[in-house]
Amino acid sequence: EVQLVQSGAEVKKPGESLKISCKGSGYSFTSYWIGWVRQMPGKGLEWMGIIYPGDSDTRYSPSFQGQVTISADKSISTAYLQWSSLKASDTAMYYCARRGSSFLGMDVWGQGTTVTVSS
Amino acid sequence: AIQLTQSPSSLSASVGDRVTITCRASQGISSALAWYQQKPGKAPKLLIYDASSLESGVPSRFSGSGSGTDFTLTISSLQPEDFATYYCQQFNNYRFTFGPGTKVDIK
């Protein structure tokens, strides 16, 4: 079964660092782009960026460039989203999703990771 | 950056109704558009890719059309399980922005 499994919920304080993960299985992890999407409470979906694990080519939304770092470790089929200094406004659900290999759509989604930043 | 607008932002409909949601891009994107369904507390689900291709396993009552700047998602006969929020997403130049969403609820 093709799936993306994300790490568990996090509760952090402002200024702390965080790295959440997204592990792919059931397919060739290095052959598909993996994107990250933010959904703030009660709001819509926001595109953050995307990585190609095969060569770590990474593209960021201008809104998130410099705010987060997207990376991948192809040896363990895992993509990451990290923050060096969290803010309360980073409180949200974060999804990873796979882009179709030959079509334009995100066809497999992780279950989401809730990040809560509060003092 | 390309902006997407959706209309309406919300609608109320009955089971069996035909529902149409529109997505407009701020500049032409050919057929580089997908549609998703999201239910509360769940991850989005891909319905349509490449503007008009039905994702495997998605009921045929869902269809997509359009190219360039104007796109449409149609649900031919609304079912109880279709009450959800629908998003379009464009795939241009790796800045894959989403539309603001359309919430479909029960009349």
PDB file of C-alpha atoms in Angstrom, chain B:
ATOM      1  CA  ALA B   1       2.645  34.671  -8.261  1.00  0.00           C
ATOM      2  CA  ILE B   2      -0.525  33.170  -9.674  1.00  0.00           C
ATOM      3  CA  GLN B   3      -3.616  33.718  -7.531  1.00  0.00           C
ATOM      4  CA  LEU B   4      -6.667  31.477  -7.529  1.00  0.00           C
ATOM      5  CA  THR B   5     -10.178  32.584  -6.687  1.00  0.00           C
ATOM      6  CA  GLN B   6     -13.111  30.261  -6.105  1.00  0.00           C
ATOM      7  CA  SER B   7     -16.806  30.931  -6.301  1.00  0.00           C
ATOM      8  CA  PRO B   8     -18.974  30.632  -4.459  1.00  0.00           C
ATOM      9  CA  SER B   9     -17.152  30.591  -1.119  1.00  0.00           C
ATOM     10  CA  SER B  10     -19.975  28.480   0.268  1.00  0.00           C
ATOM     11  CA  LEU B  11     -23.214  26.967  -0.910  1.00  0.00           C
ATOM     12  CA  SER B  12     -26.138  25.048   0.500  1.00  0.00           C
ATOM     13  CA  ALA B  13     -27.539  22.214  -1.558  1.00  0.00           C
ATOM     14  CA  SER B  14     -29.756  19.190  -1.268  1.00  0.00           C
ATOM     15  CA  VAL B  15     -29.039  15.541  -1.972  1.00  0.00           C
ATOM     16  CA  GLY B  16     -29.484  14.972  -5.688  1.00  0.00           C
ATOM     17  CA  ASP B  17     -28.669  18.553  -6.688  1.00  0.00           C
ATOM     18  CA  ARG B  18     -26.193  19.383  -9.430  1.00  0.00           C
ATOM     19  CA  VAL B  19     -23.398  21.506  -7.961  1.00  0.00           C
ATOM     20  CA  THR B  20     -20.876  23.622  -9.853  1.00  0.00           C
ATOM     21  CA  ILE B  21     -17.821  25.286  -8.319  1.00  0.00           C
ATOM     22  CA  THR B  22     -15.645  27.687 -10.285  1.00  0.00           C
ATOM     23  CA  CYS B  23     -11.908  28.361  -9.947  1.00  0.00           C
ATOM     24  CA  ARG B  24     -10.277  31.275 -11.748  1.00  0.00           C
ATOM     25  CA  ALA B  25      -6.526  31.804 -12.150  1.00  0.00           C
ATOM     26  CA  SER B  26      -4.950  35.254 -12.340  1.00  0.00           C
ATOM     27  CA  GLN B  27      -3.062  34.175 -15.453  1.00  0.00           C
ATOM     28  CA  GLY B  28      -3.210  31.271 -17.855  1.00  0.00           C
ATOM     29  CA  ILE B  29      -2.092  27.898 -16.512  1.00  0.00           C
ATOM     30  CA  SER B  30      -3.079  25.620 -19.397  1.00  0.00           C
ATOM     31  CA  SER B  31      -4.554  22.497 -17.741  1.00  0.00           C
ATOM     32  CA  ALA B  32      -2.299  22.544 -14.690  1.00  0.00           C
ATOM     33  CA  LEU B  33      -5.078  22.355 -12.103  1.00  0.00           C
ATOM     34  CA  ALA B  34      -6.312  19.836  -9.558  1.00  0.00           C
ATOM     35  CA  TRP B  35      -9.383  19.633  -7.324  1.00  0.00           C
ATOM     36  CA  TYR B  36      -9.526  18.234  -3.788  1.00  0.00           C
ATOM     37  CA  GLN B  37     -12.207  17.371  -1.260  1.00  0.00           C
ATOM     38  CA  GLN B  38     -11.560  17.871   2.424  1.00  0.00           C
ATOM     39  CA  LYS B  39     -13.778  16.730   5.281  1.00  0.00           C
ATOM     40  CA  PRO B  40     -13.362  18.055   8.843  1.00  0.00           C
ATOM     41  CA  GLY B  41     -10.358  16.576  10.620  1.00  0.00           C
ATOM     42  CA  LYS B  42      -9.177  14.728   7.509  1.00  0.00           C
ATOM     43  CA  ALA B  43      -6.451  15.216   4.940  1.00  0.00           C
ATOM     44  CA  PRO B  44      -7.489  16.478   1.498  1.00  0.00           C
ATOM     45  CA  LYS B  45      -8.362  13.887  -1.132  1.00  0.00           C
ATOM     46  CA  LEU B  46      -7.496  14.271  -4.801  1.00  0.00           C
ATOM     47  CA  LEU B  47     -10.571  14.227  -7.057  1.00  0.00           C
ATOM     48  CA  ILE B  48      -9.436  15.636 -10.400  1.00  0.00           C
ATOM     49  CA  TYR B  49      -5.973  16.176 -11.890  1.00  0.00           C
ATOM     50  CA  ASP B  50      -4.805  17.847 -15.099  1.00  0.00           C
ATOM     51  CA  ALA B  51      -8.043  19.886 -14.915  1.00  0.00           C
ATOM     52  CA  SER B  52     -10.329  17.122 -16.201  1.00  0.00           C
ATOM     53  CA  SER B  53      -8.953  13.659 -15.382  1.00  0.00           C
ATOM     54  CA  LEU B  54     -10.761  11.681 -12.707  1.00  0.00           C
ATOM     55  CA  GLU B  55      -8.527  10.189 -10.027  1.00  0.00           C
ATOM     56  CA  SER B  56      -8.814   6.423  -9.677  1.00  0.00           C
ATOM     57  CA  GLY B  57     -11.551   5.389  -7.259  1.00  0.00           C
ATOM     58  CA  VAL B  58     -13.377   8.730  -7.349  1.00  0.00           C
ATOM     59  CA  PRO B  59     -17.075   8.432  -8.264  1.00  0.00           C
ATOM     60  CA  SER B  60     -17.982   9.435 -11.799  1.00  0.00           C
ATOM     61  CA  ARG B  61     -20.463  12.044 -10.534  1.00  0.00           C
ATOM     62  CA  PHE B  62     -17.393  14.285 -10.108  1.00  0.00           C
ATOM     63  CA  SER B  63     -16.039  15.959 -13.225  1.00  0.00           C
ATOM     64  CA  GLY B  64     -13.680  18.786 -14.041  1.00  0.00           C
ATOM     65  CA  SER B  65     -13.375  21.051 -17.045  1.00  0.00           C
ATOM     66  CA  GLY B  66     -11.603  24.150 -18.254  1.00  0.00           C
ATOM     67  CA  SER B  67      -8.217  25.398 -19.339  1.00  0.00           C
ATOM     68  CA  GLY B  68      -6.322  28.654 -19.347  1.00  0.00           C
ATOM     69  CA  THR B  69      -7.828  30.742 -16.546  1.00  0.00           C
ATOM     70  CA  ASP B  70     -11.310  29.322 -15.943  1.00  0.00           C
ATOM     71  CA  PHE B  71     -12.051  25.933 -14.440  1.00  0.00           C
ATOM     72  CA  THR B  72     -15.096  24.125 -13.107  1.00  0.00           C
ATOM     73  CA  LEU B  73     -15.734  21.234 -10.745  1.00  0.00           C
ATOM     74  CA  THR B  74     -19.167  19.662 -11.166  1.00  0.00           C
ATOM     75  CA  ILE B  75     -20.930  17.164  -8.941  1.00  0.00           C
ATOM     76  CA  SER B  76     -23.749  15.802 -11.071  1.00  0.00           C
ATOM     77  CA  SER B  77     -25.924  14.470  -8.249  1.00  0.00           C
ATOM     78  CA  LEU B  78     -24.873  15.455  -4.749  1.00  0.00           C
ATOM     79  CA  GLN B  79     -24.660  12.590  -2.267  1.00  0.00           C
ATOM     80  CA  PRO B  80     -24.641  12.774   1.566  1.00  0.00           C
ATOM     81  CA  GLU B  81     -20.924  11.963   1.665  1.00  0.00           C
ATOM     82  CA  ASP B  82     -20.102  14.914  -0.631  1.00  0.00           C
ATOM     83  CA  PHE B  83     -20.756  17.575   1.990  1.00  0.00           C
ATOM     84  CA  ALA B  84     -17.251  18.942   2.466  1.00  0.00           C
ATOM     85  CA  THR B  85     -14.915  21.775   1.463  1.00  0.00           C
ATOM     86  CA  TYR B  86     -13.470  21.761  -2.058  1.00  0.00           C
ATOM     87  CA  TYR B  87     -10.164  23.333  -3.092  1.00  0.00           C
ATOM     88  CA  CYS B  88      -8.532  23.924  -6.448  1.00  0.00           C
ATOM     89  CA  GLN B  89      -4.731  23.977  -6.796  1.00  0.00           C
ATOM     90  CA  GLN B  90      -2.606  25.242  -9.680  1.00  0.00           C
ATOM     91  CA  PHE B  91       0.720  23.743 -10.731  1.00  0.00           C
ATOM     92  CA  ASN B  92       2.721  26.501 -12.329  1.00  0.00           C
ATOM     93  CA  ASN B  93       6.439  26.951 -11.854  1.00  0.00           C
ATOM     94  CA  TYR B  94       6.563  24.993  -8.564  1.00  0.00           C
ATOM     95  CA  ARG B  95       4.508  27.651  -6.716  1.00  0.00           C
ATOM     96  CA  PHE B  96       1.502  25.377  -6.386  1.00  0.00           C
ATOM     97  CA  THR B  97      -1.006  27.707  -4.752  1.00  0.00           C
ATOM     98  CA  PHE B  98      -4.463  26.666  -3.562  1.00  0.00           C
ATOM     99  CA  GLY B  99      -7.738  28.441  -3.967  1.00  0.00           C
ATOM    100  CA  PRO B 100      -9.515  29.672  -0.814  1.00  0.00           C
ATOM    101  CA  GLY B 101     -12.011  26.814  -0.808  1.00  0.00           C
ATOM    102  CA  THR B 102     -15.740  26.296  -1.294  1.00  0.00           C
ATOM    103  CA  LYS B 103     -17.755  24.820   1.557  1.00  0.00           C
ATOM    104  CA  VAL B 104     -20.704  22.687   0.492  1.00  0.00           C
ATOM    105  CA  ASP B 105     -23.256  22.091   3.215  1.00  0.00           C
ATOM    106  CA  ILE B 106     -26.732  20.699   3.571  1.00  0.00           C
ATOM    107  CA  LYS B 107     -29.713  22.889   2.719  1.00  0.00           C
TER     108      LYS B 107
END
